[in-house]
PDB file of N, CA and C in Angstrom:
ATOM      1  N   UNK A   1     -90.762  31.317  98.736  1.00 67.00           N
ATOM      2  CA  UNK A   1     -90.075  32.547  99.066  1.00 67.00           C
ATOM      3  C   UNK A   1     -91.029  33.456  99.835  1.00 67.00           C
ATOM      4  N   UNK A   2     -90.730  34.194 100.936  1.00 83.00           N
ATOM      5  CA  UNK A   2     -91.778  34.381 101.792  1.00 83.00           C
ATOM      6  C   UNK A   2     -91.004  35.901 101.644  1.00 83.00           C
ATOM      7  N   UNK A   3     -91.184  36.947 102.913  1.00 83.00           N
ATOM      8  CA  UNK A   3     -90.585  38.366 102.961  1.00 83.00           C
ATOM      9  C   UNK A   3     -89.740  37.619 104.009  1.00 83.00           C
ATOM     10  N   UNK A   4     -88.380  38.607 103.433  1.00 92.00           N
ATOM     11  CA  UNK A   4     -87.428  38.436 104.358  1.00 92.00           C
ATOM     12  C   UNK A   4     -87.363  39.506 105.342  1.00 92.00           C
ATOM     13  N   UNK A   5     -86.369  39.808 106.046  1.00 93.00           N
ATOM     14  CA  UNK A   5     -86.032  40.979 107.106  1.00 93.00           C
ATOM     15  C   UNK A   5     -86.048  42.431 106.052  1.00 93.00           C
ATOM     16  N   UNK A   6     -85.192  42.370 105.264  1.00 94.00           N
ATOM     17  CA  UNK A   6     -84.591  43.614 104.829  1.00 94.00           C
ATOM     18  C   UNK A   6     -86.390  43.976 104.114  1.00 94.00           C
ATOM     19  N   UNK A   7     -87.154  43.212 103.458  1.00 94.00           N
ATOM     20  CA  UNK A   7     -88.248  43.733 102.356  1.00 94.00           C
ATOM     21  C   UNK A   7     -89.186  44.214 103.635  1.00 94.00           C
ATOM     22  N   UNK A   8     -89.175  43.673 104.934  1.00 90.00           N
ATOM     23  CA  UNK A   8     -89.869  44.058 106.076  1.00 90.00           C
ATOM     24  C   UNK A   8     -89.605  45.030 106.320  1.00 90.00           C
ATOM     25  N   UNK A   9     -88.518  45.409 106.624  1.00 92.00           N
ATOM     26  CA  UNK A   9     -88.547  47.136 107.087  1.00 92.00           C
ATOM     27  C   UNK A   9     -88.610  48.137 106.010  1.00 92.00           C
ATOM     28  N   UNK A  10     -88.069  47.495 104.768  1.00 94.00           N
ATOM     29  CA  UNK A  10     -88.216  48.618 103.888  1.00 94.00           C
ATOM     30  C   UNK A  10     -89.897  48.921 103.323  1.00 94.00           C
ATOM     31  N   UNK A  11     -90.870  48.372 103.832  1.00 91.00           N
ATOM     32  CA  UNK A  11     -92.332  47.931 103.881  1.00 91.00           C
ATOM     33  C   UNK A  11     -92.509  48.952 105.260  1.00 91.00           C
ATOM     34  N   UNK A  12     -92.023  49.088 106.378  1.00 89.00           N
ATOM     35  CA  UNK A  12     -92.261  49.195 107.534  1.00 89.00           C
ATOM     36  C   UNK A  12     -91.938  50.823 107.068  1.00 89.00           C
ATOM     37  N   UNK A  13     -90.779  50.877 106.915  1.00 91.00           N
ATOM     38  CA  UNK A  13     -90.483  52.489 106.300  1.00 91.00           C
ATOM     39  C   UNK A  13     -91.476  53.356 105.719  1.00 91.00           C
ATOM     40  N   UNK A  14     -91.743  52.803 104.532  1.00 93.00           N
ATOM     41  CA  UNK A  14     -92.899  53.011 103.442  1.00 93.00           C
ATOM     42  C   UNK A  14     -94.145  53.655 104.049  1.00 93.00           C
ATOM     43  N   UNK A  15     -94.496  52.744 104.945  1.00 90.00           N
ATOM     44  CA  UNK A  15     -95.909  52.670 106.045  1.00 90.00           C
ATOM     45  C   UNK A  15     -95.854  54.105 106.738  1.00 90.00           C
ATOM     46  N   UNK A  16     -94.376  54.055 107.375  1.00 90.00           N
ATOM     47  CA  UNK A  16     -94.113  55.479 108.320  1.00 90.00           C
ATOM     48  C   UNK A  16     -93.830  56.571 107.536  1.00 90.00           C
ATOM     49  N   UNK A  17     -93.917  56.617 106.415  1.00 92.00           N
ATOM     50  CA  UNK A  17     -93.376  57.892 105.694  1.00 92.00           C
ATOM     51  C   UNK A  17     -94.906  58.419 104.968  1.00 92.00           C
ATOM     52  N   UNK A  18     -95.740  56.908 105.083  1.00 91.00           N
ATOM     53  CA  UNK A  18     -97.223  57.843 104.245  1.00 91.00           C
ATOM     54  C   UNK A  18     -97.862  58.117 105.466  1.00 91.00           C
ATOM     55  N   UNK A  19     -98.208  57.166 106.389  1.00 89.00           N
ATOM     56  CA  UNK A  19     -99.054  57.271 107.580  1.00 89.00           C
ATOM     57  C   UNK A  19     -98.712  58.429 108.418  1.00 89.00           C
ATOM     58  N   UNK A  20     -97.269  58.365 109.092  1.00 90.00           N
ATOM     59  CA  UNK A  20     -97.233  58.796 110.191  1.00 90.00           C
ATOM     60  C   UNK A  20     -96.961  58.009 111.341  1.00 90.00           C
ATOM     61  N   UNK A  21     -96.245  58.718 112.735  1.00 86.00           N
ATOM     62  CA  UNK A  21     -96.227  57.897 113.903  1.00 86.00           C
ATOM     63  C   UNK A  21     -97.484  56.914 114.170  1.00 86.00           C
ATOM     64  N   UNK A  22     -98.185  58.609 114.622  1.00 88.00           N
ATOM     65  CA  UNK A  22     -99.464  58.600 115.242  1.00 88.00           C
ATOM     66  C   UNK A  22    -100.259  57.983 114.394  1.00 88.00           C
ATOM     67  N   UNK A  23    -100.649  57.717 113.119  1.00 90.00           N
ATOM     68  CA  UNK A  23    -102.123  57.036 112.762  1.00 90.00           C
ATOM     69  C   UNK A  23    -101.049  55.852 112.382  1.00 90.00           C
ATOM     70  N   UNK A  24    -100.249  55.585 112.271  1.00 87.00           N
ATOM     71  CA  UNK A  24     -99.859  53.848 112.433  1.00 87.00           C
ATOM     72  C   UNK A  24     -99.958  53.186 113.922  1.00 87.00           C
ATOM     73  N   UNK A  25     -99.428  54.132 115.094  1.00 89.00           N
ATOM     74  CA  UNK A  25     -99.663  53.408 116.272  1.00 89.00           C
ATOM     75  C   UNK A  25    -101.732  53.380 116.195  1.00 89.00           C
ATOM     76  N   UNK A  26    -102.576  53.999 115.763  1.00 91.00           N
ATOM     77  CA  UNK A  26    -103.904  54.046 115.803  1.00 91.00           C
ATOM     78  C   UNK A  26    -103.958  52.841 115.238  1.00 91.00           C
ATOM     79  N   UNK A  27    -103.765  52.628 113.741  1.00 88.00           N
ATOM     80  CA  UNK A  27    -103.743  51.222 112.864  1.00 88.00           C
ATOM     81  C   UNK A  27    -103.736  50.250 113.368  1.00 88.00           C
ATOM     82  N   UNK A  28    -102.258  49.913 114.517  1.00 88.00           N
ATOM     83  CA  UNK A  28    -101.639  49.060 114.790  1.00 88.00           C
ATOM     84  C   UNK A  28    -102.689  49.018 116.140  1.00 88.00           C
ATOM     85  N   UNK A  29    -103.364  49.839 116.990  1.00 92.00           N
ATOM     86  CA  UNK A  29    -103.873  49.371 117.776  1.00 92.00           C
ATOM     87  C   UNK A  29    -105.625  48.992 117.529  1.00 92.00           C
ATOM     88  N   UNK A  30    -105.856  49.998 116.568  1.00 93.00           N
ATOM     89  CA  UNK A  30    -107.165  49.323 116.061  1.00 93.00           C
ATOM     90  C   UNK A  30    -107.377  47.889 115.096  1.00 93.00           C
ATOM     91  N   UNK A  31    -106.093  47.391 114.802  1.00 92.00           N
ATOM     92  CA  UNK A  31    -105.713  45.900 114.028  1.00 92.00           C
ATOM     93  C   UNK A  31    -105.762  44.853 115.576  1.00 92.00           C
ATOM     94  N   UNK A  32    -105.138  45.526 116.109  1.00 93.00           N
ATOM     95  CA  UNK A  32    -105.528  44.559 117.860  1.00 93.00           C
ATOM     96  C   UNK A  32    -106.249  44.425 118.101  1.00 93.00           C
ATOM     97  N   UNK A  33    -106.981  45.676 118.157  1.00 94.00           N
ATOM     98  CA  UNK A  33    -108.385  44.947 118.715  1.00 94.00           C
ATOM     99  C   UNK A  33    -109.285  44.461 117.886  1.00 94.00           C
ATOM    100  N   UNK A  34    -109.391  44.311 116.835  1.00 94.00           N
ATOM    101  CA  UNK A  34    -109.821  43.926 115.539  1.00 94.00           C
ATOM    102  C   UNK A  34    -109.602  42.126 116.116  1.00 94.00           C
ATOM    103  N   UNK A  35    -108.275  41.919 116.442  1.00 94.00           N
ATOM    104  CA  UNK A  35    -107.602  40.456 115.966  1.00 94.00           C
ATOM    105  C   UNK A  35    -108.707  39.299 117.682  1.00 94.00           C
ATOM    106  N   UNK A  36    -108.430  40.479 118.533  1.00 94.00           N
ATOM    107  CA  UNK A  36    -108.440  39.984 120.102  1.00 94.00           C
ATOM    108  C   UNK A  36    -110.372  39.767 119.814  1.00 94.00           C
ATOM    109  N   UNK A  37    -111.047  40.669 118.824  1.00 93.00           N
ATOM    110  CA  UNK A  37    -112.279  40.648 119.109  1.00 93.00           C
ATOM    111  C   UNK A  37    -112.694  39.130 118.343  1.00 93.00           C
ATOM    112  N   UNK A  38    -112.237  38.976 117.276  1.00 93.00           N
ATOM    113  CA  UNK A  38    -112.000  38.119 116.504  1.00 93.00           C
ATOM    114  C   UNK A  38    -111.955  36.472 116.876  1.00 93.00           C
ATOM    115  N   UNK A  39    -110.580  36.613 117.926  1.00 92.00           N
ATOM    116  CA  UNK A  39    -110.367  35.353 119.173  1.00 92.00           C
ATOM    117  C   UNK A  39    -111.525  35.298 119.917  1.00 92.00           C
ATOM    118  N   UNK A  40    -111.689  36.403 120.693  1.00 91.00           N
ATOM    119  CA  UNK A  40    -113.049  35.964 121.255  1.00 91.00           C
ATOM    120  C   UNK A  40    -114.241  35.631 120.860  1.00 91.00           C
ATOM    121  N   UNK A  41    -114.504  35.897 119.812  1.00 88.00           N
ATOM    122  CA  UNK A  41    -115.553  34.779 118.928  1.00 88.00           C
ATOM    123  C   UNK A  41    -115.796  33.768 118.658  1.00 88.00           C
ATOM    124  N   UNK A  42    -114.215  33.198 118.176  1.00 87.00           N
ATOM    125  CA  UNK A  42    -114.247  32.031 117.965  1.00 87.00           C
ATOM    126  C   UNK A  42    -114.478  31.251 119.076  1.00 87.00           C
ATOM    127  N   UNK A  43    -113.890  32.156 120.018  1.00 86.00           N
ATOM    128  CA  UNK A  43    -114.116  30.580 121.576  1.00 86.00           C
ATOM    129  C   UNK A  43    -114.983  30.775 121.817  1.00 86.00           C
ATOM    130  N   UNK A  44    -115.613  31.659 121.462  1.00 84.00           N
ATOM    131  CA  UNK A  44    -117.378  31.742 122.334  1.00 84.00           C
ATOM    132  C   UNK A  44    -118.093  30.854 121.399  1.00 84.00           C
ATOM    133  N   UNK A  45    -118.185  30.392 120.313  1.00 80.00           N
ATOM    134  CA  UNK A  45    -118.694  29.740 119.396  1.00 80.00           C
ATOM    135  C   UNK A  45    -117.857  28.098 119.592  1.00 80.00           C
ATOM    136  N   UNK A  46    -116.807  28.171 119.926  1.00 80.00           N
ATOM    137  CA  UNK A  46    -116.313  26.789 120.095  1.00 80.00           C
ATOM    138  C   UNK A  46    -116.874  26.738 121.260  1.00 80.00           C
ATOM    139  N   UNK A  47    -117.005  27.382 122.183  1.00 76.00           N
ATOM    140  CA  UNK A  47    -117.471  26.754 123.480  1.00 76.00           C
ATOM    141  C   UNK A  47    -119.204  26.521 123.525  1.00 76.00           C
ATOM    142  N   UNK A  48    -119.903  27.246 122.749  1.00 77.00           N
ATOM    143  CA  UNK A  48    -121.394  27.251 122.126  1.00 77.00           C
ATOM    144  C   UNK A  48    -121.401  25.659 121.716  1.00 77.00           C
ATOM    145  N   UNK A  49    -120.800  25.550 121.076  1.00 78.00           N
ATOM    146  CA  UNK A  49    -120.820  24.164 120.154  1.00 78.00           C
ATOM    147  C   UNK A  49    -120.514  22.924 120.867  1.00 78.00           C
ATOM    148  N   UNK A  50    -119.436  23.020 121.851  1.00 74.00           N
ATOM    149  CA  UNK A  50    -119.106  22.234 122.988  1.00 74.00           C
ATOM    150  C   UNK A  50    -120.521  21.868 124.039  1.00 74.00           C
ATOM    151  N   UNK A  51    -121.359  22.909 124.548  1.00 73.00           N
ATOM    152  CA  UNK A  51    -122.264  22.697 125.351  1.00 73.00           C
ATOM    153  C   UNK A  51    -123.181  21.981 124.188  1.00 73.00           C
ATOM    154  N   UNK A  52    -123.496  22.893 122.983  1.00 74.00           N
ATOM    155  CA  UNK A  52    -125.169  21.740 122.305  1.00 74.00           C
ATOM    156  C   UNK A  52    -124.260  20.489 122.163  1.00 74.00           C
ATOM    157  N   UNK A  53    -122.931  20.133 121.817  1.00 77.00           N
ATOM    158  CA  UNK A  53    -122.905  18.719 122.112  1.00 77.00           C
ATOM    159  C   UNK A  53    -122.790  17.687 123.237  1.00 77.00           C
ATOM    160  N   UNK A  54    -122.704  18.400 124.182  1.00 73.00           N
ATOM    161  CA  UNK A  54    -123.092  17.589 126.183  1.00 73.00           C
ATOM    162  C   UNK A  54    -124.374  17.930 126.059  1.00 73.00           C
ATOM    163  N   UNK A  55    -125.138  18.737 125.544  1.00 75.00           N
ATOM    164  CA  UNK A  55    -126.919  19.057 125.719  1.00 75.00           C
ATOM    165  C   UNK A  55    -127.108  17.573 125.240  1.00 75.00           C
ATOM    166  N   UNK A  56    -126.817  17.608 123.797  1.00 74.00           N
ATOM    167  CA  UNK A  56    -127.239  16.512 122.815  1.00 74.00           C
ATOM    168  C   UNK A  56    -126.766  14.764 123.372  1.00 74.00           C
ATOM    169  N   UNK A  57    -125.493  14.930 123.964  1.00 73.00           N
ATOM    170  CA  UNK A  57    -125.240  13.640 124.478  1.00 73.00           C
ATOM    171  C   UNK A  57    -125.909  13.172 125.927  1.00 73.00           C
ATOM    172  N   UNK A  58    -126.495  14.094 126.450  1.00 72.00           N
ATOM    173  CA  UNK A  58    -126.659  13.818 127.615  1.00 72.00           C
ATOM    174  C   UNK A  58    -128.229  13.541 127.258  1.00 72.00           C
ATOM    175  N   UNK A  59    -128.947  13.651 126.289  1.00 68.00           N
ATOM    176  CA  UNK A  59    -130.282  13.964 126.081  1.00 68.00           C
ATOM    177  C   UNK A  59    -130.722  12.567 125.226  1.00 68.00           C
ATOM    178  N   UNK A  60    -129.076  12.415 124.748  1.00 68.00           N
ATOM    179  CA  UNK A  60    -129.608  10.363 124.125  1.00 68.00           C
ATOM    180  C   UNK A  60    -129.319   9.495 125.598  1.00 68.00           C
ATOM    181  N   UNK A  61    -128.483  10.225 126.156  1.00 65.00           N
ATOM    182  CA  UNK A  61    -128.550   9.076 127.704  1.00 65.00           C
ATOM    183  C   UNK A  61    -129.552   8.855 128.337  1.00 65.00           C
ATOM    184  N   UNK A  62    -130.735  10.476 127.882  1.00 67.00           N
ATOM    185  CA  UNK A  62    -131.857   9.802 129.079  1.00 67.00           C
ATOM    186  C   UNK A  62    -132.331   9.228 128.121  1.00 67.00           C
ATOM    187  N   UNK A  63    -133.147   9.270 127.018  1.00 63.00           N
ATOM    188  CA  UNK A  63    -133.597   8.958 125.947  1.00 63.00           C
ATOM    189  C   UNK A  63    -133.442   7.217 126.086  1.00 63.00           C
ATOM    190  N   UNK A  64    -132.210   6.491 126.335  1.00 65.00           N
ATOM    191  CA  UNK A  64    -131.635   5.531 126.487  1.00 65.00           C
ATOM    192  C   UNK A  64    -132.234   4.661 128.056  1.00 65.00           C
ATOM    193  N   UNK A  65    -131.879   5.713 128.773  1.00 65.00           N
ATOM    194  CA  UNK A  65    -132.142   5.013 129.977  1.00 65.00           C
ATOM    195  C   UNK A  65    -133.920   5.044 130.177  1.00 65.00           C
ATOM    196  N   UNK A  66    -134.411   5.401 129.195  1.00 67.00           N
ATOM    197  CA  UNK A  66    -135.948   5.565 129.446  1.00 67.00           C
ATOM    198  C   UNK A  66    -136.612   4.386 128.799  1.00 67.00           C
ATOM    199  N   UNK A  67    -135.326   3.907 127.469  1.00 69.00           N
ATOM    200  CA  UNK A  67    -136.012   3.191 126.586  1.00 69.00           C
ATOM    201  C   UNK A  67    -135.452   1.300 127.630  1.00 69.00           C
ATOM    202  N   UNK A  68    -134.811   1.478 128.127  1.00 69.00           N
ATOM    203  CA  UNK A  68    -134.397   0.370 129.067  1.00 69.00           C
ATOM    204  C   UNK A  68    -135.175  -0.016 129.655  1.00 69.00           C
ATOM    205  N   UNK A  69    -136.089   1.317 131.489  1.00 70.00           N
ATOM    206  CA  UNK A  69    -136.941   1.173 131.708  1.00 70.00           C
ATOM    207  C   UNK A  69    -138.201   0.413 131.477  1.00 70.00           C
ATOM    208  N   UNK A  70    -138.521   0.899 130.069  1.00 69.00           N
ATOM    209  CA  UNK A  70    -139.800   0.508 129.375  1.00 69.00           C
ATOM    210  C   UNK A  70    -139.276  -0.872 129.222  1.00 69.00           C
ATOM    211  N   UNK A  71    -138.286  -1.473 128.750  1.00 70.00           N
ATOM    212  CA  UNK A  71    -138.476  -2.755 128.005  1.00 70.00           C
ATOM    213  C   UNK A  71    -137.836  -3.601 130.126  1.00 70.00           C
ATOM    214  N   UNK A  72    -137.369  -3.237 130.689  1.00 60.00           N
ATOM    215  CA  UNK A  72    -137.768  -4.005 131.585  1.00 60.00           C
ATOM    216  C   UNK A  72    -138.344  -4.613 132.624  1.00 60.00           C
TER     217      UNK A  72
END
């Protein structure tokens, strides 16, 4: 059982009757940028993690092609 429509607005009501317009649109835009700063972390760290693993694969290829060399 999750929230339906009707427990949503009557939640949404609630919000506007303690807060206010104005410091819920603040909320609602400081929760944005909260969420967007958030996203951009993660991809900067997935993409961090993406390069040390082409660093790392590319670094057993020479590693590889060095150990070839030697033995032929």
């Amino acid at each position: 059982m999750g929230i339906g429509f009707r427990e949503l607005i009557i939640i949404l009501l609630i919000a506007l009757v303690l807060f206010g317009a104005k410091r819920l649109r603040s909320i609602g835009s400081d929760l944005g940028g909260a969420m967007r700063g958030f996203r951009q972390a993660v991809a900067s760290d997935e993409d961090e993690t993406d390069d040390a693993r082409l660093a790392a694969d590319a670094g057993k290829q020479t590693a590889d092609a060095r150990q070839k060399q030697k033995s032929a």
